[in-house]
Tab-separated table of C-alpha atoms in Angstrom:
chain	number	residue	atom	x	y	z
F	1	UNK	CA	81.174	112.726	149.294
F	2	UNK	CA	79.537	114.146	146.642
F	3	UNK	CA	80.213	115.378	142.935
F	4	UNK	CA	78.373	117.362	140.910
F	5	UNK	CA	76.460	114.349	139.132
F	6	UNK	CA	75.294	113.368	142.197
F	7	UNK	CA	74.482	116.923	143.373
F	8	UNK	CA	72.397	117.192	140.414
F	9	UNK	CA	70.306	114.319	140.310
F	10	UNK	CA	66.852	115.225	141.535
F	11	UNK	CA	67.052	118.129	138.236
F	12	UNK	CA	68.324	115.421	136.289
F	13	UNK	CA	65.974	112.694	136.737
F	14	UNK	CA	62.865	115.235	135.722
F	15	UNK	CA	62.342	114.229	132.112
F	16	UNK	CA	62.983	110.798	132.089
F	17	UNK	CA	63.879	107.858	129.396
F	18	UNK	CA	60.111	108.595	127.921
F	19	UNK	CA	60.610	112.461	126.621
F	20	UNK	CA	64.128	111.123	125.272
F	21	UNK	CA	62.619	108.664	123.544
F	22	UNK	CA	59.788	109.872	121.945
F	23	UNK	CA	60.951	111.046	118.608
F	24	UNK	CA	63.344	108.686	117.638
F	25	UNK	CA	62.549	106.332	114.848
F	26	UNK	CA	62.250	102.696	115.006
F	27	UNK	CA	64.117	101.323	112.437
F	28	UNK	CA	63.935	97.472	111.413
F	29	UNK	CA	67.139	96.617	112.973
F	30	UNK	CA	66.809	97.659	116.080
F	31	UNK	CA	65.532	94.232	117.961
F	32	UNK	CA	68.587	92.840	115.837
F	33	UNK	CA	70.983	95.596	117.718
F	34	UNK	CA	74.032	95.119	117.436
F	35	UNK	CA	74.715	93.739	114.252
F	36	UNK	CA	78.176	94.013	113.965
F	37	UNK	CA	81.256	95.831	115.907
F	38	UNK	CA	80.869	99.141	117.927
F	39	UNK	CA	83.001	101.956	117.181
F	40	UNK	CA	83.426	104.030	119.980
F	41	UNK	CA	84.990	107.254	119.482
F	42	UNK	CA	87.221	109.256	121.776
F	43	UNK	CA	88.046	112.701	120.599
F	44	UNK	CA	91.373	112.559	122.070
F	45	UNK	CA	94.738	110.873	121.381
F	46	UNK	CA	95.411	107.556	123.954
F	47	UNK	CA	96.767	108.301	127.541
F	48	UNK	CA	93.582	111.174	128.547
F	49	UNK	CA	91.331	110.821	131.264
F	50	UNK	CA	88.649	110.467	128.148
F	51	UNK	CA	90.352	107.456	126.721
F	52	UNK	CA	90.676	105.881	130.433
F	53	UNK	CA	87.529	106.345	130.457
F	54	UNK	CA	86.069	104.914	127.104
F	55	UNK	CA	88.418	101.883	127.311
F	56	UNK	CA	87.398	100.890	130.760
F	57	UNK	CA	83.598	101.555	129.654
F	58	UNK	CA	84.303	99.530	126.359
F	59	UNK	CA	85.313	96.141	127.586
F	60	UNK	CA	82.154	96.322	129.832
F	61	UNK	CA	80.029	97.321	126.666
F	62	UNK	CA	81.365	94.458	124.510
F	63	UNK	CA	80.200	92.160	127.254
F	64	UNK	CA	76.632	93.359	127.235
F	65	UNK	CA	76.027	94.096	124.193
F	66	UNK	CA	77.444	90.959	122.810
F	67	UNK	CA	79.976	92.933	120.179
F	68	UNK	CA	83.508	94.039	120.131
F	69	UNK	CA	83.632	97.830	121.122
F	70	UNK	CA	86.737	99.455	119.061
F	71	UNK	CA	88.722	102.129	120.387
F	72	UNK	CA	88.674	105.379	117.837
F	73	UNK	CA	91.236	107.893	118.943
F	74	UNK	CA	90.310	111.070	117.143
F	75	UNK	CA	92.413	113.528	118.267
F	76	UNK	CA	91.859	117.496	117.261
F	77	UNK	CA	90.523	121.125	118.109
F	78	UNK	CA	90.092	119.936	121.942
F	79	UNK	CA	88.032	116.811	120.786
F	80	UNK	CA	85.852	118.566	118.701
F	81	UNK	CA	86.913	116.618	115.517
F	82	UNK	CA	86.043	113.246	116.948
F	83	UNK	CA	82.401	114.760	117.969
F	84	UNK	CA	81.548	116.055	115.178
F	85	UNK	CA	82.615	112.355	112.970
F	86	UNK	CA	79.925	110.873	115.493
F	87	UNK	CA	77.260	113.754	114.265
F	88	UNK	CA	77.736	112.747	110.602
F	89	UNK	CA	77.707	109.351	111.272
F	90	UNK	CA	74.797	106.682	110.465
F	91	UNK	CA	72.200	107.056	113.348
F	92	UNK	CA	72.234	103.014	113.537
F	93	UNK	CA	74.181	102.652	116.734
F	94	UNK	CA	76.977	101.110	115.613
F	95	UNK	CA	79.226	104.968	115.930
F	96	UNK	CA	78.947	106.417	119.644
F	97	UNK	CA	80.633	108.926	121.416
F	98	UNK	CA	82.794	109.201	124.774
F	99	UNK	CA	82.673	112.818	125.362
F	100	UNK	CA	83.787	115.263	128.025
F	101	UNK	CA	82.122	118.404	128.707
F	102	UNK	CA	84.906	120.225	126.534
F	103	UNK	CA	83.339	118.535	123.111
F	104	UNK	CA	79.652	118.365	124.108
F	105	UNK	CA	79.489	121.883	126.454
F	106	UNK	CA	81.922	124.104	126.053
F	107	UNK	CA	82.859	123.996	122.320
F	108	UNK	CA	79.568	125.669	121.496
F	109	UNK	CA	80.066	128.722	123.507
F	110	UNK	CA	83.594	129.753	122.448
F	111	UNK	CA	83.838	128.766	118.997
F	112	UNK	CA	81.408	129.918	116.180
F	113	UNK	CA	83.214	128.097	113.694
F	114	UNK	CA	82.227	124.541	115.128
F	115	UNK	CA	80.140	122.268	112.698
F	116	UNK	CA	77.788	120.606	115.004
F	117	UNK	CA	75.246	121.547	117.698
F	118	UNK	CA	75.780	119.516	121.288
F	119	UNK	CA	72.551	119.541	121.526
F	120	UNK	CA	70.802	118.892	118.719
F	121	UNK	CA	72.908	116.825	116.669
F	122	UNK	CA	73.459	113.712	119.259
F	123	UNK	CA	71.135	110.962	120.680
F	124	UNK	CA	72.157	111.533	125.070
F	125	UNK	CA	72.627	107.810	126.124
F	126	UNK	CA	73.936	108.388	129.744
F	127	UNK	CA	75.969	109.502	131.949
F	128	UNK	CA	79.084	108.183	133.041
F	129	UNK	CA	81.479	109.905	135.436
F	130	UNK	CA	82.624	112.760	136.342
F	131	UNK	CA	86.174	113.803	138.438
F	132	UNK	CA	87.408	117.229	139.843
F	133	UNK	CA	89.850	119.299	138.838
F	134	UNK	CA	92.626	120.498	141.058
F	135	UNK	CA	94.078	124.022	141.572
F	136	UNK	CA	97.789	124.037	142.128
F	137	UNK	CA	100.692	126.102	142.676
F	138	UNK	CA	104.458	125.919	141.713
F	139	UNK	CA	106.660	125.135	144.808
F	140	UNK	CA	109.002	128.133	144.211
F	141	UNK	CA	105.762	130.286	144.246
F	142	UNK	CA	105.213	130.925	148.023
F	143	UNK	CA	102.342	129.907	147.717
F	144	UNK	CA	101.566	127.185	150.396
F	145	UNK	CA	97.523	126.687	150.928
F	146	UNK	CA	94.364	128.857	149.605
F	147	UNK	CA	94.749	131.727	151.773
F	148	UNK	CA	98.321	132.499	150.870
F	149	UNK	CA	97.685	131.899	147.112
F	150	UNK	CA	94.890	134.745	147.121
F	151	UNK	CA	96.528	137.208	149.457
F	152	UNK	CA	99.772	136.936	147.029
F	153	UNK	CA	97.326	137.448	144.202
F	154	UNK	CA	95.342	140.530	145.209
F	155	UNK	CA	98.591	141.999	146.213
F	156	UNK	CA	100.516	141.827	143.102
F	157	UNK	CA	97.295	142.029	140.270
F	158	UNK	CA	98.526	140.743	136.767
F	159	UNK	CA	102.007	139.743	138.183
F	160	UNK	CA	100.789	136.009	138.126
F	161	UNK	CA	99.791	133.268	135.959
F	162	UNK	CA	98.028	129.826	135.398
F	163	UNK	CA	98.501	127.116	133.100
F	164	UNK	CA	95.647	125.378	131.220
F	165	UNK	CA	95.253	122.684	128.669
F	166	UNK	CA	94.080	124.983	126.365
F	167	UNK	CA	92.159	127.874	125.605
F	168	UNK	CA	88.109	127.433	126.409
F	169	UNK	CA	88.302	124.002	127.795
F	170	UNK	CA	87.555	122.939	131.091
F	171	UNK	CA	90.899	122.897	132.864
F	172	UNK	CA	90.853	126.975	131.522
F	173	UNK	CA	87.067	127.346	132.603
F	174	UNK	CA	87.996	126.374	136.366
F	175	UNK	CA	90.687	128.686	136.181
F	176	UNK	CA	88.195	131.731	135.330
F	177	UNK	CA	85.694	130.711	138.026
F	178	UNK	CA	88.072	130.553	140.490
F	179	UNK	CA	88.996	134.350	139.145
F	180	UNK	CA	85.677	135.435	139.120
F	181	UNK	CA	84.667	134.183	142.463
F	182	UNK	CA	87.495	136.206	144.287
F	183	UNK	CA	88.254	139.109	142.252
F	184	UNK	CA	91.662	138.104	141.054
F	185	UNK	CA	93.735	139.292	137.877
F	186	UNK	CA	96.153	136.565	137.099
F	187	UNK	CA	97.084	135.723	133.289
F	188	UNK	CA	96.293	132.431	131.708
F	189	UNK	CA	98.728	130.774	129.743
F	190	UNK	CA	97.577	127.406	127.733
F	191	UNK	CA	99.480	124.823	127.319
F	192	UNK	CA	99.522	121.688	124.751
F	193	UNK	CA	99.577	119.236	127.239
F	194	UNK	CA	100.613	118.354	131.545
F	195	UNK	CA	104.048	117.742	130.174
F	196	UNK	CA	105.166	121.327	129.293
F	197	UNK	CA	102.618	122.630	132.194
F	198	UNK	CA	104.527	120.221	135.002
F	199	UNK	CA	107.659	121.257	133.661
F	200	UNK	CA	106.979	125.774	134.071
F	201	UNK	CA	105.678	124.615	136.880
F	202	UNK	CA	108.673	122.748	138.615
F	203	UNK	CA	110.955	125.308	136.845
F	204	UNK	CA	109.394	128.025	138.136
F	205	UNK	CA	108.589	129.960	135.135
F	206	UNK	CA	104.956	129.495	136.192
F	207	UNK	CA	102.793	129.695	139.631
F	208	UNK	CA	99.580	128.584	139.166
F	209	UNK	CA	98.341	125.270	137.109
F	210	UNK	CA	94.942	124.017	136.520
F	211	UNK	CA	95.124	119.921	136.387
F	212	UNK	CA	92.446	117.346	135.728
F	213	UNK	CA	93.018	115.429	139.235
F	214	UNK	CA	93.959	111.725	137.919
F	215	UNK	CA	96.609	113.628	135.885
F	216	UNK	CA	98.026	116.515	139.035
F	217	UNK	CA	97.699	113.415	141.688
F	218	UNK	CA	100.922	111.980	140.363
F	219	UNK	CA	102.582	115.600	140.576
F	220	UNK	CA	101.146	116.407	143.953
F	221	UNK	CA	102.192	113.193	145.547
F	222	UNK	CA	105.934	113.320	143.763
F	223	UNK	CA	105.822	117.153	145.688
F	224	UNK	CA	106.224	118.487	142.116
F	225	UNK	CA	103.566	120.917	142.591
F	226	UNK	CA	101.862	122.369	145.918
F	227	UNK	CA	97.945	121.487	145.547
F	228	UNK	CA	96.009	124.530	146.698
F	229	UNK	CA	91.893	122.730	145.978
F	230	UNK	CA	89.756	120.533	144.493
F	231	UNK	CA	87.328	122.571	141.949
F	232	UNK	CA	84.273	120.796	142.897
F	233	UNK	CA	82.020	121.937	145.869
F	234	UNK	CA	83.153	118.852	148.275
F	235	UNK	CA	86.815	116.842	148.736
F	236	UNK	CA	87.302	114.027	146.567
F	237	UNK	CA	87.411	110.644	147.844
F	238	UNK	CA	90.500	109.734	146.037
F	239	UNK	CA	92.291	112.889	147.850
F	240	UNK	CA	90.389	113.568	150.846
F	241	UNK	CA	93.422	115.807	152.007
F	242	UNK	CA	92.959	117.957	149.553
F	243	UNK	CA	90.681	120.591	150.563
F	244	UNK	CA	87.707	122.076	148.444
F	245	UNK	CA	88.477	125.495	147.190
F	246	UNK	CA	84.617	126.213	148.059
F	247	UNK	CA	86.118	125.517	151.823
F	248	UNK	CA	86.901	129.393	151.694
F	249	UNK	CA	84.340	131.567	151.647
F	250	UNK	CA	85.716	133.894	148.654
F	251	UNK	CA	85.540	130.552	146.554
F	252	UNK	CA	81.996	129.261	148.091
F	253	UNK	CA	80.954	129.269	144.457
F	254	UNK	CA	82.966	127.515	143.205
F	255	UNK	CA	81.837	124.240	141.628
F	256	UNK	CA	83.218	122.717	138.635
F	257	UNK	CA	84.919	119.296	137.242
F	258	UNK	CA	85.168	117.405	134.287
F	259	UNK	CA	82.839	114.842	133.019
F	260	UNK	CA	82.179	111.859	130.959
F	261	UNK	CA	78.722	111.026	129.051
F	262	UNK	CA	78.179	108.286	125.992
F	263	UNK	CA	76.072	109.533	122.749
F	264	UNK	CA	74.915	108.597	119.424
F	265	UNK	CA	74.164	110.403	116.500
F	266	UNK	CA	71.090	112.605	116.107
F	267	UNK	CA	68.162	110.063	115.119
F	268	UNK	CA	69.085	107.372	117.107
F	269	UNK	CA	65.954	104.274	116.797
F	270	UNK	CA	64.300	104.373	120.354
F	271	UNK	CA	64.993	100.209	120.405
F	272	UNK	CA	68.381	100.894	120.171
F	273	UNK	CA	68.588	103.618	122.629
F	274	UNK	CA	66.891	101.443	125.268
F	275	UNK	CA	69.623	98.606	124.626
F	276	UNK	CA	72.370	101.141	125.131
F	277	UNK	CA	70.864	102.503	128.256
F	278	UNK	CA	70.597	98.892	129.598
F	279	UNK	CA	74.040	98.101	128.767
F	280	UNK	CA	75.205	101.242	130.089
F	281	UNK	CA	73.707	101.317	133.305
F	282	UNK	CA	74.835	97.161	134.226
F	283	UNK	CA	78.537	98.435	132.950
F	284	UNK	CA	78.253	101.085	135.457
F	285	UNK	CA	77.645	98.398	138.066
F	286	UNK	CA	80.562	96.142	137.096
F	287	UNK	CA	82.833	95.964	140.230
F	288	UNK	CA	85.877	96.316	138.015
F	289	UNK	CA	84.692	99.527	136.381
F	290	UNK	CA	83.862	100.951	139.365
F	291	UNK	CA	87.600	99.754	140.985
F	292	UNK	CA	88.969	101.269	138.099
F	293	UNK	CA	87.729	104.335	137.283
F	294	UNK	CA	87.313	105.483	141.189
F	295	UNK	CA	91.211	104.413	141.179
F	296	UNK	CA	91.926	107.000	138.725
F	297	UNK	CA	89.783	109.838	141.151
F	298	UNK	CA	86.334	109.516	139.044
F	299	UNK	CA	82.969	109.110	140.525
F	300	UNK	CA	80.579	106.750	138.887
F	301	UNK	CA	77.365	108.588	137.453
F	302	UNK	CA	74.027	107.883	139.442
F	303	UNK	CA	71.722	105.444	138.583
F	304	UNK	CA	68.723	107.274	136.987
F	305	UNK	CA	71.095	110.358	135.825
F	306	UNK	CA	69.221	112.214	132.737
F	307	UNK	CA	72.408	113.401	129.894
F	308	UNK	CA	70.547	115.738	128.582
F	309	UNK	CA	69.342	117.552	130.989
F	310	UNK	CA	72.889	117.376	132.756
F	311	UNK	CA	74.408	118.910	129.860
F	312	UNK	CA	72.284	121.490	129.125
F	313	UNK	CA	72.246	122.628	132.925
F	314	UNK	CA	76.074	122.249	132.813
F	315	UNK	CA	75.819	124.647	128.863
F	316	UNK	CA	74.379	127.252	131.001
F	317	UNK	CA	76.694	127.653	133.673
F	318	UNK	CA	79.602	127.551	131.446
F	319	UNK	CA	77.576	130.713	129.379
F	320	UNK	CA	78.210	132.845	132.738
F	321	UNK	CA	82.107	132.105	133.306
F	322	UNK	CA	82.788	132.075	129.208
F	323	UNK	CA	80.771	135.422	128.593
F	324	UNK	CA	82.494	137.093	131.703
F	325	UNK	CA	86.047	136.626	130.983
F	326	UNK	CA	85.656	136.740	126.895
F	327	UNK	CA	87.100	133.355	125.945
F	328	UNK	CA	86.832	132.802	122.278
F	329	UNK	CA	88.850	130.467	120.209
């Protein structure tokens, strides 16, 4: 089964190491690279699929590149703060960035007051996983599969409503696109975290959640909440009983998840770059990494997969859903 990433590749493999390369300057450390300890920010606090994700990827790192890789939880405006530290940081290596498409795609389009460009003020490394999202529904909802959930919906418009991590992150982006695709009014209420979101949601006072699925699995399995699809076009391995929402023709279009890259500031020396990439792509191949991340419902990024092309594909498609429905933060 596929995810996006994988979907993706042939667009992403296009430009190649070469073009990313090319204007980056060599500085006189870079055969020397590293030099000393690797901070590795995470714009998030500890617990988040993003901090699974960069402390998994960080003991693998360490081992590569020869240097400790240190944890640096930077939590704020839906991890926008820790980005932007990474922008303004020395373009020497030795500062990177695990960032979800909420930081390094999203941000840009629904706030005007952010202090970096996505695009412009990073150094893409690589890719590094990606995971669905999961639709769900509360149990006192009536809302038992797909084609329940949408008849309810179109006939009581505005009567229902989803839960979200937030306004204009991902988790709220699936929720529009699965809106847009079928027509449906339902209200979307953010939340500031899956605590208070599980808890509407077993009490009732809510119908509809939007999860990232390593954090609904442990819902859906406890039969807290009723899991309606997967937001990515095919079934995830780690829940292959969950169906795709695409699996109904009103959602065929639908076709989002989160995902994981690594990035350095703006600037970045080509040397180091290279070294990164290398270390990167063996971590991806560590059987541990692999065991653990697919464990907690991730797929591993393909071999060859080009960031910045990714994200800039992934910019553009968040443009249509964001622009539609008016998010702004």
């Amino acid at each position: 089964m596929k995810s996006p990433l994988v979907r993706r590749r042939e667009v992403l493999i296009l430009s190649g190491a070469a073009a990313a390369l090319g204007c980056a300057p060599v500085l006189a450390q870079g055969p020397n690279y590293p030099s000393r300890p690797i901070t590795l920010v995470v714009g998030y606090p500890p617990g988040g699929s993003t901090d699974l994700t960069a402390r998994v990827l960080g003991e693998h790192l360490a081992r590569a590149l020869g240097q400790p890789v240190v944890i640096d939880n930077v939590g704020g405006a839906g991890g926008a703060l820790g980005a932007q530290k990474v922008a303004q940081a020395a373009p020497d290596g030795h500062t990177l960035l695990l960032g979800s498409n909420n930081e390094m795609a999203i941000a840009g389009l629904v706030n005007s007051a952010l202090r970096y460009d996505p695009l412009k003020h990073f150094s893409p490394v690589g890719m590094v996983a990606s995971q669905p999202m999961v639709l769900v529904a509360s149990p006192r909802a009536g809302m038992p599969d797909v084609a329940s959930f949408i008849e309810r919906v179109k006939q009581n418009p505005g009567k229902f409503s989803y839960g979200s991590s937030g306004i204009g992150t991902g988790l709220n982006l699936a929720g529009e696109m699965v809106k847009q695709a079928a027509g449906l009014f339902i209200v979307h209420i953010p939340y500031r975290g899956v605590g208070p979101l599980t808890t509407d949601l077993i009490g009732g006072q809510l119908e509809l959640g939007v999860y990232v699925l390593s954090s609904g699995l442990p819902q859906i399995k406890a039969g807290k909440v009723v899991a309606l699809g997967v937001t990515e076009r095919e079934r995830s391995p780690v829940a292959p009983d969950i169906p795709a929402l695409a699996e109904t023709p009103s959602l065929r279009t639908v076709d989002i998840g989160t995902w994981f890259g690594l990035w350095g500031p703006a600037g970045l020396p080509a040397p180091v770059t290279q070294r990164l990439r290398a270390a990167l792509a063996d971590s991806l191949k560590a059987p541990a990494l692999v065991e653990k991340l697919t464990a907690s419902g991730a797929t591993i990024a393909p071999s060859g997969a080009v960031l910045a092309d990714f994200q800039a594909a992934e910019i553009a498609k968040y443009r249509r859903i964001v622009d539609q429905a008016g998010i702004r933060v």
